[in-house]
Coordinates of C-alpha atoms and ligand atoms in Angstrom, one line a residue:
M1 CA -12.2 4.1 -27.4
E2 CA -12.3 0.3 -27.5
R3 CA -9.2 0.1 -25.3
R4 CA -10.7 2.6 -22.8
T5 CA -13.8 0.4 -22.5
F6 CA -11.6 -2.5 -21.7
L7 CA -9.7 -0.5 -19.2
E8 CA -12.8 0.6 -17.5
L9 CA -14.1 -2.9 -17.3
L10 CA -10.8 -4.0 -15.9
A11 CA -10.8 -1.1 -13.4
A12 CA -14.3 -1.9 -12.3
G13 CA -13.3 -5.5 -11.6
V14 CA -15.7 -6.9 -14.2
I15 CA -12.9 -8.6 -15.9
T16 CA -9.3 -9.1 -14.8
A17 CA -6.2 -9.2 -16.9
A18 CA -6.2 -13.0 -16.4
T19 CA -9.9 -13.5 -17.3
G20 CA -9.4 -11.0 -20.2
A21 CA -6.5 -13.1 -21.5
A22 CA -8.4 -16.3 -21.0
A23 CA -11.3 -14.9 -23.0
G24 CA -9.0 -13.6 -25.7
I25 CA -10.3 -10.1 -25.1
F26 CA -7.3 -7.9 -25.3
L27 CA -5.5 -9.3 -28.3
P28 CA -8.4 -8.4 -30.7
K29 CA -8.8 -5.0 -29.0
L30 CA -5.1 -4.2 -29.4
I31 CA -5.3 -5.0 -33.1
E32 CA -8.4 -2.9 -33.5
E33 CA -6.7 0.0 -31.7
K34 CA -3.6 -0.3 -33.9
S35 CA -5.9 -0.3 -37.0
E36 CA -7.1 3.1 -35.9
F37 CA -3.6 4.3 -36.3
G38 CA -3.4 3.0 -39.8
F39 CA -2.5 -0.7 -39.9
G40 CA -5.9 -1.7 -41.3
K41 CA -6.7 1.4 -43.2
M42 CA -3.9 1.0 -45.5
G43 CA -5.1 -2.4 -46.4
A44 CA -2.0 -4.0 -45.1
A45 CA -2.1 -7.3 -43.4
L46 CA -2.5 -7.2 -39.6
P47 CA 0.7 -7.4 -37.7
P48 CA 1.8 -10.9 -36.8
I49 CA -0.1 -12.1 -33.7
A50 CA 3.1 -13.3 -32.1
E51 CA 4.4 -9.8 -32.1
D52 CA 1.3 -8.5 -30.3
V53 CA 1.5 -11.3 -27.8
N54 CA 5.1 -10.3 -27.0
V55 CA 4.2 -6.6 -26.8
Y56 CA 1.1 -6.6 -24.8
P57 CA 2.1 -7.8 -21.4
S58 CA 4.3 -4.8 -20.8
A59 CA 1.2 -2.7 -21.6
I60 CA -1.2 -4.3 -19.1
P61 CA -2.7 -1.4 -17.3
I62 CA -2.0 -0.6 -13.7
I63 CA -5.2 0.6 -12.1
F64 CA -3.5 3.0 -9.7
E65 CA -0.7 5.1 -11.2
P66 CA 2.1 6.6 -9.0
P67 CA 1.0 10.1 -7.7
R68 CA 1.8 13.4 -9.2
V69 CA 2.5 15.2 -6.0
T70 CA 4.2 18.3 -4.6
Q71 CA 6.2 17.0 -1.7
V72 CA 6.4 19.0 1.5
P73 CA 8.9 18.6 4.4
V74 CA 7.9 15.8 6.7
P75 CA 6.2 17.2 9.8
F76 CA 7.9 16.7 13.2
G77 CA 5.7 15.3 15.9
T78 CA 2.5 13.3 15.4
I79 CA 0.5 13.1 12.2
S80 CA -2.8 11.4 11.7
S81 CA -3.8 12.8 8.4
I82 CA -2.3 14.2 5.2
P83 CA -3.8 17.7 5.1
H84 CA -1.6 19.2 2.4
H85 CA -2.7 16.7 -0.2
P86 CA -6.2 16.9 -1.6
G87 CA -7.5 13.8 -3.2
M88 CA -4.9 11.6 -1.7
F89 CA -5.3 8.6 0.6
A90 CA -2.7 6.7 2.6
L91 CA -3.5 3.1 3.6
T92 CA -1.1 2.0 6.4
V93 CA -0.9 -1.7 7.3
D94 CA 0.4 -2.9 10.7
D95 CA 1.9 -5.8 12.5
G96 CA 2.1 -8.8 10.1
I97 CA 1.0 -11.6 12.4
S98 CA -0.1 -13.5 9.3
S99 CA 2.4 -14.2 6.5
H100 CA -0.5 -15.2 4.3
V101 CA -2.1 -11.8 4.7
V102 CA 1.2 -10.0 4.1
R103 CA 1.6 -12.0 0.9
E104 CA -2.0 -11.2 -0.3
Y105 CA -1.5 -7.5 0.4
T106 CA 1.6 -7.7 -1.7
R107 CA -0.3 -9.4 -4.5
F108 CA -3.0 -6.8 -4.3
A109 CA -0.2 -4.2 -4.7
Q110 CA 1.3 -6.1 -7.6
E111 CA -2.0 -6.5 -9.5
T112 CA -3.3 -3.0 -9.0
G113 CA -0.5 -0.6 -8.4
M114 CA -1.9 0.1 -4.9
R115 CA 0.5 2.1 -2.8
L116 CA 0.9 0.9 0.8
T117 CA 2.9 1.8 3.9
F118 CA 3.6 -1.2 6.1
F119 CA 4.3 -0.6 9.8
V120 CA 6.5 -3.6 10.4
T121 CA 6.6 -5.5 13.7
G122 CA 9.9 -7.1 13.0
Q123 CA 9.6 -10.3 15.1
Y124 CA 6.9 -11.8 12.8
P125 CA 8.3 -14.2 10.2
S126 CA 6.0 -12.7 7.5
W127 CA 8.5 -9.9 6.9
S128 CA 11.3 -12.4 6.2
E129 CA 9.2 -15.0 4.3
N130 CA 7.8 -12.4 1.8
I131 CA 11.1 -10.6 1.0
P132 CA 11.3 -11.9 -2.6
E133 CA 7.8 -10.6 -3.5
L134 CA 8.0 -7.4 -1.4
R135 CA 11.5 -6.2 -2.1
P136 CA 10.9 -5.1 -5.7
L137 CA 7.9 -3.1 -4.7
V138 CA 9.8 -1.5 -1.9
E139 CA 12.6 -0.6 -4.3
S140 CA 10.2 1.0 -6.7
G141 CA 8.7 3.0 -3.9
Q142 CA 5.2 1.5 -4.4
I143 CA 5.4 0.0 -0.9
Q144 CA 7.1 1.8 2.0
M145 CA 8.4 0.0 5.1
A146 CA 8.1 1.9 8.4
N147 CA 8.8 1.0 12.0
H148 CA 6.2 -0.6 14.4
T149 CA 8.8 -1.9 16.9
W150 CA 10.2 -5.4 17.2
T151 CA 7.8 -7.1 19.7
H152 CA 4.9 -4.7 19.9
P153 CA 4.9 -3.7 23.6
S154 CA 3.1 -0.7 24.9
L155 CA 6.1 1.6 25.0
L156 CA 4.6 3.5 28.0
K157 CA 5.4 0.5 30.1
V158 CA 9.0 -0.1 29.1
S159 CA 12.3 1.7 29.9
N160 CA 14.1 4.1 27.6
G161 CA 16.6 1.5 26.7
Q162 CA 13.9 -0.9 25.7
V163 CA 12.2 1.7 23.6
S164 CA 15.5 2.2 21.8
S165 CA 16.0 -1.5 21.3
E166 CA 12.4 -2.1 20.1
L167 CA 12.8 0.6 17.4
G168 CA 16.5 -0.2 16.7
Q169 CA 16.0 -3.9 16.0
T170 CA 13.2 -3.3 13.4
H171 CA 15.3 -0.4 12.0
D172 CA 18.3 -2.7 11.5
F173 CA 16.1 -5.5 10.1
L174 CA 14.6 -3.2 7.5
L175 CA 18.0 -1.8 6.5
K176 CA 19.5 -5.3 6.2
N177 CA 16.7 -7.0 4.4
Y178 CA 15.0 -4.3 2.4
G179 CA 17.8 -1.8 2.0
V180 CA 15.7 1.0 3.5
D181 CA 16.2 3.5 6.3
A182 CA 12.7 3.5 7.8
T183 CA 13.2 6.9 9.6
P184 CA 11.5 9.2 10.4
Y185 CA 8.2 7.2 10.5
F186 CA 7.2 5.1 13.5
R187 CA 3.9 3.9 14.9
P188 CA 3.8 3.2 18.6
P189 CA 2.0 0.0 19.3
F190 CA -1.6 0.6 20.4
G191 CA -1.0 4.2 19.5
N192 CA 0.5 4.6 23.0
H193 CA 3.1 7.3 23.3
D194 CA 4.1 10.4 25.2
E195 CA 6.8 13.0 25.3
R196 CA 9.3 10.5 26.8
I197 CA 8.7 7.9 24.0
D198 CA 8.8 10.6 21.3
S199 CA 12.1 11.9 22.7
V200 CA 13.8 8.5 22.7
A201 CA 12.4 7.8 19.2
A202 CA 13.6 11.2 17.9
S203 CA 17.1 10.4 19.2
L204 CA 17.2 7.5 16.8
G205 CA 15.8 9.6 13.9
Y206 CA 12.2 8.6 14.4
T207 CA 10.9 12.1 14.6
T208 CA 7.4 11.5 13.2
A209 CA 4.8 9.4 15.1
V210 CA 2.2 8.2 12.6
M211 CA -1.3 7.8 14.0
W212 CA -4.5 7.5 11.9
H213 CA -7.8 9.2 11.1
G214 CA -9.8 6.0 10.7
S215 CA -9.4 2.3 11.2
L216 CA -10.4 -0.9 9.4
S217 CA -10.6 -2.2 13.0
D218 CA -9.0 -5.5 12.0
A219 CA -6.2 -5.8 14.6
G220 CA -8.4 -8.7 15.9
Q221 CA -10.8 -10.9 14.0
I222 CA -13.8 -9.3 12.4
T223 CA -15.9 -10.5 9.5
P224 CA -15.4 -9.3 5.9
D225 CA -18.8 -7.5 6.0
Q226 CA -17.7 -5.6 9.1
L227 CA -14.4 -4.7 7.5
R228 CA -16.1 -3.4 4.3
E229 CA -18.3 -1.2 6.5
F230 CA -15.3 0.3 8.2
A231 CA -13.6 0.8 4.8
G232 CA -16.7 2.6 3.5
K233 CA -16.7 4.8 6.6
W234 CA -13.1 5.8 6.6
I235 CA -11.5 5.6 3.2
G236 CA -11.4 9.2 2.1
E237 CA -9.2 12.1 0.9
K238 CA -6.4 13.5 3.2
R239 CA -6.8 10.5 5.5
I240 CA -4.4 8.1 7.0
V241 CA -6.3 4.8 7.5
I242 CA -4.9 1.9 9.6
G243 CA -5.4 -1.8 8.8
H244 CA -3.6 -4.9 9.9
A245 CA -2.0 -7.9 8.2
N246 CA -3.2 -10.2 11.0
F247 CA -6.3 -12.1 9.9
P248 CA -7.6 -13.1 6.5
A249 CA -10.9 -11.1 6.4
V250 CA -9.2 -8.2 4.6
T251 CA -8.0 -10.5 1.8
E252 CA -11.7 -10.9 0.8
C253 CA -12.1 -7.1 0.8
F254 CA -9.4 -6.0 -1.6
G255 CA -11.7 -5.7 -4.6
Y256 CA -14.1 -3.7 -2.5
I257 CA -11.4 -1.4 -1.2
K258 CA -10.0 -0.9 -4.8
D259 CA -13.5 0.0 -6.0
L260 CA -14.0 2.5 -3.2
I261 CA -10.8 4.2 -4.0
L262 CA -11.8 4.4 -7.7
E263 CA -15.3 5.6 -7.0
R264 CA -14.1 8.2 -4.6
K265 CA -11.5 9.3 -7.1
L266 CA -8.7 9.0 -4.6
Q267 CA -5.0 8.7 -5.3
P268 CA -3.3 6.1 -3.0
V269 CA 0.0 7.2 -1.7
T270 CA 2.8 6.2 0.7
L271 CA 4.1 8.7 3.2
N272 CA 7.4 8.9 1.3
D273 CA 5.4 10.0 -1.8
L274 CA 4.2 13.0 0.1
Y275 CA 7.0 14.1 2.3
L276 CA 10.6 15.0 1.9
K277 CA 12.9 13.8 4.6
R278 CA 14.6 16.6 6.5
Ligands
LIG1 ZN1 0.2 -2.9 16.0

């Protein structure tokens, strides 16, 4: 019970692992919990503190666990929600103009277990600069990398060859630097696509255009208050929500977003969590 209280406080953001450690909170709790299982009751000395210090870090709770999910075949064509998965929520994050914001998103994921799908615009240095932090999360499946072209043009205005090279360059970049084949998920810049674009994309294996059900509306600069309002409006079950790693407002809202997901009892997921590649 004692440990659960601590976890709840941690989940609610009242304390963090760091402040908890600084305040000496979890070591006494751990000993108390162990005593429930017999250490204390038998009148034996408490286990050496050093042992607990060594043991505890691996037991620091992750707020969001990986999902338990029945995967279904990935839909062909355009998706903007995840209708087969009640209680689940997919946050997708685009562009990466700001390396700082990509790094902070990565830290958010590290600290909470949050699952994210990045739609990478390959030309931005953020995707190279943050490889050391991102790659382990990509390898564990907690973060998914998907294709948002190389230079972010409206694909409607470029030739078939350019559509191919826009998707191909980011595809190759992700394969080389993250070891992932990003197919079949692409997001056309500005959401602009048509049958021609989809057909060229499909010829490269990008058979699923990922749109969204709601937006944090932060492709450009907005205030943290505005962003929290959009988060409150759109974060919900079976939804794909789009955000951007472009401006720092979102980095002030991670706690709020985490609390919304917890309050609404949502399970964060990546697209790969839900769908089997065909
Ligand atoms: Zn974009």
